[in-house]
Short mmCIF file of C-alpha atoms and ligand atoms in Angstrom, two decimals:
data_model
loop_
_atom_site.label_atom_id
_atom_site.label_comp_id
_atom_site.label_asym_id
_atom_site.label_seq_id
_atom_site.Cartn_x
_atom_site.Cartn_y
_atom_site.Cartn_z
CA UNK Y 8 -6.12 32.43 4.45
CA UNK Y 9 -8.45 29.72 3.18
CA UNK Y 10 -10.23 29.26 -0.13
CA UNK Y 11 -12.16 26.28 -1.40
CA UNK Y 12 -10.89 24.34 -4.45
CA UNK Y 13 -7.38 24.92 -3.14
CA UNK Y 14 -5.46 21.63 -3.01
CA UNK Y 15 -4.00 20.36 0.26
CA UNK Y 16 -0.53 20.77 -1.18
CA UNK Y 17 -1.18 24.43 -2.07
CA UNK Y 18 -2.68 25.03 1.39
CA UNK Y 19 0.38 23.57 3.12
CA UNK Y 20 2.75 25.75 1.09
CA UNK Y 21 0.60 28.86 1.59
CA UNK Y 22 0.46 28.34 5.37
CA UNK Y 23 4.07 27.20 5.76
CA UNK Y 24 5.05 30.54 7.27
CA UNK Y 25 2.50 30.18 10.09
CA UNK Y 26 4.16 26.98 11.38
CA UNK Y 27 6.39 28.44 14.07
CA UNK Y 28 9.98 27.15 14.40
CA UNK Y 29 9.81 24.79 11.44
CA UNK Y 30 12.07 24.63 8.44
CA UNK Y 31 9.44 22.94 6.30
CA UNK Y 32 9.71 19.65 8.19
CA UNK Y 33 6.15 19.91 9.53
CA UNK Y 34 4.91 20.59 6.00
CA UNK Y 35 6.80 17.55 4.73
CA UNK Y 36 5.32 15.54 7.61
CA UNK Y 37 1.76 16.53 6.69
CA UNK Y 38 2.56 15.71 3.06
CA UNK Y 39 3.76 12.24 4.03
CA UNK Y 40 0.54 11.65 6.00
CA UNK Y 41 -1.36 12.71 2.89
CA UNK Y 42 0.42 10.06 0.81
CA UNK Y 43 -0.19 7.34 3.42
CA UNK Y 44 -3.86 8.34 3.55
CA UNK Y 45 -4.20 7.74 -0.20
CA UNK Y 46 -2.49 4.34 0.08
CA UNK Y 47 -4.76 3.21 2.94
CA UNK Y 48 -7.84 4.70 1.27
CA UNK Y 49 -7.18 2.56 -1.78
CA UNK Y 50 -7.20 -0.63 0.30
CA UNK Y 51 -10.12 0.39 2.55
CA UNK Y 52 -12.27 1.10 -0.50
CA UNK Y 53 -11.81 -2.37 -1.90
CA UNK Y 54 -11.97 -4.21 1.43
CA UNK Y 55 -14.96 -6.21 0.26
CA UNK Y 56 -13.27 -7.25 -2.97
CA UNK Y 57 -10.10 -8.88 -1.84
CA UNK Y 58 -9.18 -11.18 0.95
CA UNK Y 59 -8.06 -8.28 3.17
CA UNK Y 60 -10.94 -8.17 5.66
CA UNK Y 61 -11.32 -10.36 8.65
CA UNK Y 62 -8.92 -10.80 11.53
CA UNK Y 63 -5.23 -11.05 10.78
CA UNK Y 64 -5.10 -13.80 13.34
CA UNK Y 65 -3.06 -11.73 15.79
CA UNK Y 66 -4.02 -9.52 18.75
CA UNK Y 67 -2.65 -6.02 19.45
CA UNK Y 68 -1.33 -4.78 22.80
CA UNK Y 69 -4.93 -3.92 23.69
CA UNK Y 70 -5.83 -7.59 23.40
CA UNK Y 71 -8.12 -6.70 20.48
CA UNK Y 72 -8.27 -8.88 17.36
CA UNK Y 73 -6.24 -7.18 14.65
CA UNK Y 74 -8.10 -6.78 11.39
CA UNK Y 75 -5.93 -7.23 8.30
CA UNK Y 76 -6.56 -3.57 7.36
CA UNK Y 77 -5.35 -2.52 10.83
CA UNK Y 78 -2.03 -4.17 10.08
CA UNK Y 79 -1.94 -2.80 6.54
CA UNK Y 80 -2.70 0.78 7.68
CA UNK Y 81 -0.16 0.57 10.48
CA UNK Y 82 2.56 -0.61 8.09
CA UNK Y 83 1.62 2.04 5.48
CA UNK Y 84 1.89 4.99 7.89
CA UNK Y 85 5.07 3.73 9.57
CA UNK Y 86 6.70 2.97 6.21
CA UNK Y 87 5.79 6.37 4.70
CA UNK Y 88 6.89 8.36 7.74
CA UNK Y 89 10.13 6.38 7.98
CA UNK Y 90 11.03 6.57 4.28
CA UNK Y 91 10.42 10.33 4.16
CA UNK Y 92 13.00 10.70 6.90
CA UNK Y 93 11.07 13.38 8.76
CA UNK Y 94 10.31 12.00 12.22
CA UNK Y 95 12.56 10.64 14.94
CA UNK Y 96 9.95 8.41 16.55
CA UNK Y 97 6.52 6.84 16.08
CA UNK Y 98 4.02 5.33 18.53
CA UNK Y 99 1.02 3.38 17.30
CA UNK Y 100 -1.97 1.61 18.80
CA UNK Y 101 -0.79 -1.45 16.88
CA UNK Y 102 2.76 -1.40 18.30
CA UNK Y 103 3.52 -2.52 21.87
CA UNK Y 104 6.32 0.06 22.26
CA UNK Y 105 7.37 3.24 20.45
CA UNK Y 106 9.67 3.02 17.42
CA UNK Y 107 12.90 5.08 17.31
CA UNK Y 108 13.65 6.17 13.74
CA UNK Y 109 17.08 7.08 12.45
CA UNK Y 110 16.73 6.19 8.76
CA UNK Y 111 19.69 7.05 6.51
CA UNK Y 112 21.58 7.32 9.77
CA UNK Y 113 20.87 11.05 10.07
CA UNK Y 114 22.10 10.78 13.63
CA UNK Y 115 18.65 11.41 15.07
CA UNK Y 116 18.48 15.00 13.72
CA UNK Y 117 14.71 14.94 13.04
CA UNK Y 118 12.60 16.93 15.49
CA UNK Y 119 9.08 15.45 15.43
CA UNK Y 120 7.39 12.40 16.90
CA UNK Y 121 4.06 11.08 15.56
CA UNK Y 122 1.48 9.04 17.45
CA UNK Y 123 -1.18 7.23 15.45
CA UNK Y 124 -4.27 5.11 15.66
CA UNK Y 125 -3.82 3.71 12.14
CA UNK Y 126 -7.37 2.46 11.70
CA UNK Y 127 -9.85 3.43 14.40
CA UNK Y 128 -13.23 1.73 14.39
CA UNK Y 129 -11.75 -1.23 12.53
CA UNK Y 130 -14.44 -3.58 13.87
CA UNK Y 131 -16.69 -1.78 11.35
CA UNK Y 132 -14.55 -2.79 8.37
CA UNK Y 133 -16.35 -6.04 7.62
CA UNK Y 134 -19.76 -4.31 7.71
CA UNK Y 135 -18.78 -1.47 5.39
CA UNK Y 136 -19.08 1.34 7.96
CA UNK Y 137 -16.73 4.35 7.95
CA UNK Y 138 -13.38 4.00 9.72
CA UNK Y 139 -10.60 6.49 10.33
CA UNK Y 140 -6.93 7.19 11.00
CA UNK Y 141 -6.02 9.56 13.87
CA UNK Y 142 -2.62 11.28 14.20
CA UNK Y 143 -0.91 13.51 16.75
CA UNK Y 144 2.39 15.37 16.29
CA UNK Y 145 4.83 16.74 18.90
CA UNK Y 146 8.30 18.24 18.82
CA UNK Y 147 10.71 15.96 20.67
CA UNK Y 148 11.73 17.11 24.17
CA UNK Y 149 14.94 15.08 24.50
CA UNK Y 150 18.16 16.39 22.87
CA UNK Y 151 18.32 16.29 19.03
CA UNK Y 152 21.08 13.86 18.03
CA UNK Y 153 20.08 11.22 20.58
CA UNK Y 154 17.57 8.37 20.22
CA UNK Y 155 14.03 9.28 21.32
CA UNK Y 156 12.89 8.14 24.75
CA UNK Y 157 9.41 7.52 26.22
CA UNK Y 158 9.48 11.14 27.48
CA UNK Y 159 9.14 12.36 23.88
CA UNK Y 160 5.77 10.56 23.71
CA UNK Y 161 4.40 11.14 27.22
CA UNK Y 162 3.74 14.85 26.59
CA UNK Y 163 0.54 16.66 27.58
CA UNK Y 164 -1.91 17.20 24.72
CA UNK Y 165 -1.44 20.96 25.06
CA UNK Y 166 2.06 20.49 23.58
CA UNK Y 167 0.83 19.10 20.26
CA UNK Y 168 2.01 20.98 17.15
CA UNK Y 169 -0.44 19.24 14.80
CA UNK Y 170 -3.29 16.71 14.93
CA UNK Y 171 -5.91 15.36 12.61
CA UNK Y 172 -7.80 12.44 11.20
CA UNK Y 173 -8.54 10.79 7.88
CA UNK Y 174 -12.13 9.55 7.58
CA UNK Y 175 -12.65 6.79 5.00
CA UNK Y 176 -16.38 7.32 4.50
CA UNK Y 177 -18.73 8.07 1.61
CA UNK Y 178 -15.83 10.28 0.63
CA UNK Y 179 -12.32 10.29 2.04
CA UNK Y 180 -11.29 13.42 3.93
CA UNK Y 181 -8.28 14.74 5.80
CA UNK Y 182 -9.24 17.08 8.67
CA UNK Y 183 -6.34 18.60 10.59
CA UNK Y 184 -4.99 21.53 12.59
CA UNK Y 185 -1.57 23.01 13.25
CA UNK Y 186 -3.00 25.32 15.90
CA UNK Y 187 -4.50 27.81 13.46
CA UNK Y 188 -8.04 26.46 13.10
CA UNK Y 189 -9.36 23.25 11.54
CA UNK Y 190 -9.64 22.66 7.79
CA UNK Y 191 -11.10 19.70 5.88
CA UNK Y 192 -9.90 18.40 2.51
CA UNK Y 193 -11.81 15.90 0.37
CA UNK Y 194 -10.10 13.43 -1.93
CA UNK Y 195 -10.98 13.49 -5.62
CA UNK Y 196 -10.26 9.80 -6.28
CA UNK Y 197 -10.23 10.33 -10.03
CA UNK Y 198 -7.01 12.33 -9.81
CA UNK Y 199 -5.79 11.40 -6.31
CA UNK Y 200 -5.82 15.01 -5.07
CA UNK Y 201 -7.25 16.40 -1.82
CA UNK Y 202 -9.21 19.66 -2.27
CA UNK Y 203 -10.20 22.16 0.44
CA UNK Y 204 -13.88 21.38 1.01
CA UNK Y 205 -14.48 22.45 4.65
CA UNK Y 206 -12.53 25.65 5.48
CA UNK Y 207 -12.37 26.80 9.11
CA UNK Y 208 -14.53 24.01 10.62
CA UNK Y 209 -16.32 25.03 13.83
CA UNK Y 210 -18.35 23.08 16.40
CA UNK Y 211 -21.74 24.80 16.81
CA UNK Y 212 -21.82 26.08 20.41
CA UNK Y 213 -24.93 23.93 20.99
CA UNK Y 214 -26.29 20.79 19.40
CA UNK Y 215 -28.98 18.17 19.69
CA UNK Y 216 -27.07 14.97 18.94
CA UNK Y 217 -25.61 12.78 21.67
CA UNK Y 218 -23.31 9.88 20.81
CA UNK Y 219 -22.76 7.14 23.43
CA UNK Y 220 -23.06 3.35 23.54
CA UNK Y 221 -26.26 3.20 25.61
CA UNK Y 222 -25.84 -0.56 25.87
CA UNK Y 223 -23.38 0.26 28.65
CA UNK Y 224 -25.85 2.54 30.45
CA UNK Y 225 -26.10 0.37 33.58
CA UNK Y 226 -22.27 0.51 33.91
CA UNK Y 227 -21.93 4.31 33.61
CA UNK Y 228 -21.17 6.69 36.49
CA UNK Y 229 -24.29 8.38 37.93
CA UNK Y 230 -23.40 11.74 36.37
CA UNK Y 231 -23.42 10.29 32.85
CA UNK Y 232 -26.69 8.43 33.54
CA UNK Y 233 -28.20 11.74 34.72
CA UNK Y 234 -26.95 13.58 31.63
CA UNK Y 235 -28.35 10.90 29.28
CA UNK Y 236 -31.75 11.22 31.02
CA UNK Y 237 -31.45 15.02 30.57
CA UNK Y 238 -30.89 14.47 26.82
CA UNK Y 239 -34.03 12.31 26.67
CA UNK Y 240 -36.38 14.67 28.61
CA UNK Y 241 -39.48 16.06 26.85
CA UNK Y 242 -38.60 19.79 26.83
CA UNK Y 243 -38.62 22.68 24.38
CA UNK Y 244 -35.17 21.73 23.03
CA UNK Y 245 -35.24 18.01 23.84
CA UNK Y 246 -35.27 15.03 23.52
CA UNK Y 247 -32.03 15.13 21.57
CA UNK Y 248 -31.26 12.67 18.80
CA UNK Y 249 -29.09 9.63 19.60
CA UNK Y 250 -26.52 8.85 16.90
CA UNK Y 251 -23.70 6.35 17.55
CA UNK Y 252 -21.73 4.83 14.68
CA UNK Y 253 -19.15 2.99 16.79
CA UNK Y 254 -16.40 4.85 14.98
CA UNK Y 255 -14.99 7.82 16.92
CA UNK Y 256 -13.78 9.68 13.84
CA UNK Y 257 -17.19 9.40 12.13
CA UNK Y 258 -19.19 10.41 15.22
CA UNK Y 259 -16.80 13.31 15.90
CA UNK Y 260 -16.91 14.48 12.28
CA UNK Y 261 -20.71 14.51 12.13
CA UNK Y 262 -20.99 16.26 15.51
CA UNK Y 263 -18.45 18.94 14.48
CA UNK Y 264 -20.53 19.73 11.40
CA UNK Y 265 -24.02 19.46 12.95
CA UNK Y 266 -23.37 20.10 16.64
CA UNK Y 267 -23.32 17.33 19.22
CA UNK Y 268 -21.50 15.51 22.00
CA UNK Y 269 -19.57 12.22 22.00
CA UNK Y 270 -19.07 10.31 25.26
CA UNK Y 271 -17.02 7.27 26.13
CA UNK Y 272 -17.10 7.43 29.96
CA UNK Y 273 -15.47 5.17 32.50
CA UNK Y 274 -17.57 2.12 33.35
CA UNK Y 275 -17.34 -1.12 35.30
CA UNK Y 276 -16.07 -2.71 32.04
CA UNK Y 277 -13.53 0.08 31.35
CA UNK Y 278 -12.69 1.62 34.79
CA UNK Y 279 -10.51 4.32 33.15
CA UNK Y 280 -12.47 4.58 29.91
CA UNK Y 281 -11.84 2.73 26.63
CA UNK Y 282 -10.26 5.39 24.43
CA UNK Y 283 -6.50 5.97 24.48
CA UNK Y 284 -5.22 9.34 25.67
CA UNK Y 285 -2.18 9.73 23.42
CA UNK Y 286 -3.39 8.81 19.94
CA UNK Y 287 -7.17 9.16 20.16
CA UNK Y 288 -8.28 11.63 22.86
CA UNK Y 289 -5.48 14.21 22.67
CA UNK Y 290 -5.58 14.69 18.87
CA UNK Y 291 -9.41 14.83 18.84
CA UNK Y 292 -9.31 17.26 21.77
CA UNK Y 293 -6.84 19.54 19.93
CA UNK Y 294 -9.16 19.54 16.90
CA UNK Y 295 -12.22 20.14 19.11
CA UNK Y 296 -10.70 23.15 20.88
CA UNK Y 297 -9.36 24.58 17.61
CA UNK Y 298 -12.95 24.31 16.29
CA UNK Y 299 -14.36 26.16 19.39
CA UNK Y 300 -15.50 22.88 20.98
CA UNK Y 301 -14.42 21.26 24.24
CA UNK Y 302 -12.92 17.95 25.40
CA UNK Y 303 -12.73 16.65 28.96
CA UNK Y 304 -12.62 13.43 30.97
CA UNK Y 305 -15.78 14.63 32.76
CA UNK Y 306 -13.81 16.72 35.25
CA UNK Y 307 -10.69 18.19 33.61
CA UNK Y 308 -9.42 19.32 30.22
CA UNK Y 309 -8.13 16.31 28.26
CA UNK Y 310 -5.09 18.26 27.00
CA UNK Y 311 -3.95 19.08 30.56
CA UNK Y 312 -3.67 15.42 31.60
CA UNK Y 313 -0.07 14.34 32.17
CA UNK Y 314 0.34 10.96 30.40
CA UNK Y 315 2.05 8.17 32.36
CA UNK Y 316 1.82 5.25 29.90
CA UNK Y 317 1.90 4.93 26.10
CA UNK Y 318 -1.46 3.09 25.83
CA UNK Y 319 -3.25 4.58 28.79
CA UNK Y 320 -7.01 5.04 28.54
CA UNK Y 321 -9.10 7.97 29.78
CA UNK Y 322 -12.82 8.77 29.93
CA UNK Y 323 -13.67 11.05 26.97
CA UNK Y 324 -16.43 13.65 26.57
CA UNK Y 325 -16.04 15.87 23.52
CA UNK Y 326 -18.07 18.19 21.28
CA UNK Y 327 -20.14 21.38 21.36
CA UNK Y 328 -18.94 23.51 24.24
CA UNK Y 329 -22.31 24.07 25.94
CA UNK Y 330 -23.16 20.34 25.76
CA UNK Y 331 -19.84 19.31 27.34
CA UNK Y 332 -20.34 21.98 30.01
CA UNK Y 333 -23.77 20.52 30.82
CA UNK Y 334 -22.40 16.96 31.02
CA UNK Y 335 -19.63 18.16 33.36
CA UNK Y 336 -22.29 19.86 35.53
CA UNK Y 337 -24.06 16.52 35.99
CA UNK Y 338 -20.75 14.80 36.73
CA UNK Y 339 -19.90 17.42 39.40
CA UNK Y 340 -23.39 17.26 40.97
CA UNK Y 341 -23.27 13.45 41.17
CA UNK Y 342 -19.79 13.62 42.74
CA UNK Y 343 -21.05 16.00 45.49
CA UNK Y 344 -24.07 13.86 46.38
P1 P6P I 641 -17.89 0.34 21.73
C1 P6P I 641 -13.51 1.84 18.11
O1 P6P I 641 -13.03 0.63 18.65
C2 P6P I 641 -13.49 2.87 19.22
O2 P6P I 641 -12.18 3.02 19.69
C3 P6P I 641 -14.10 4.19 18.76
O3 P6P I 641 -13.82 4.47 17.45
C4 P6P I 641 -15.58 3.96 18.99
O4 P6P I 641 -16.30 5.18 19.22
C5 P6P I 641 -15.61 3.08 20.22
O5 P6P I 641 -14.33 2.41 20.29
C6 P6P I 641 -16.69 2.01 20.11
O6 P6P I 641 -16.61 1.24 21.30
O7 P6P I 641 -17.48 -0.25 23.06
O8 P6P I 641 -19.06 1.30 21.86
O9 P6P I 641 -18.09 -0.67 20.63
#
């Protein structure tokens, strides 16, 4: 049941019963993510005012310069999830390895692991463009009462119990799913409360927006080149509009509302794609499918891919179902020729 003006807290309580096999832990987990989102939002919104922008001087496991807000957001989510004593493990884009959590020495009784990209699109921070946090939640698969292992994190996306993002844009929103549709909540900064603003979000079956970094065109596989040319043809429904923010969460969010497709394919620069399977592609794919959209690597469903490494990358094509189908058609045709 959804109604606008409902707060996120009220929504969580009202839908508690629909979370299968949980004793309120998943609700408390979503609540802790809500708190962390407010903490990070506060810093993101004043990035230009204090000395918190610019590189932190370190590099993350991806070899990317860490922005100070990356580090801040990473610490905020890990601290909040740890203090609330809800999860037994966390993996983050900003951490080389996963973190086993046994705060208050509860003997590893917690059942959930969380994987996060604490601040995606962070290269946009210094130019005041929207950035986002992406999260993915699984039940652990190793025995409760023992420390988590890598197996708890290397689960297929189709095993996720919750996923979502926070977009720090012209307004700050939490958009998430627990497998019963996708709902969006907008922060009222005056009182620090998230209100239901986008109930039951759905990708339009079709769209006319394509999002890809065309600067890499020469490096793309032939199927993607052919699909981009298809988008640009002079036809009754084309050319489509090209919109690319350079922030996955923002491009995804706009495409889910208006209809569209986002592509980060493999290329000679990124032979297996740039985006990470576990904490970017799988959570966005769960949201896409829950919103009647589709997410693939160009050939197979993202959420059916068996992960082999914590930070592995995959090609990512996601959005309106008919558009992803068409892109996959071009990929298949190019593969046959
Ligand atoms: P490029 C941000 O680093 C990110 O992971 C996504 O948010 C974004 O869509 C993409 O990479 C941008 O990458 O190579 O086009 O700058």
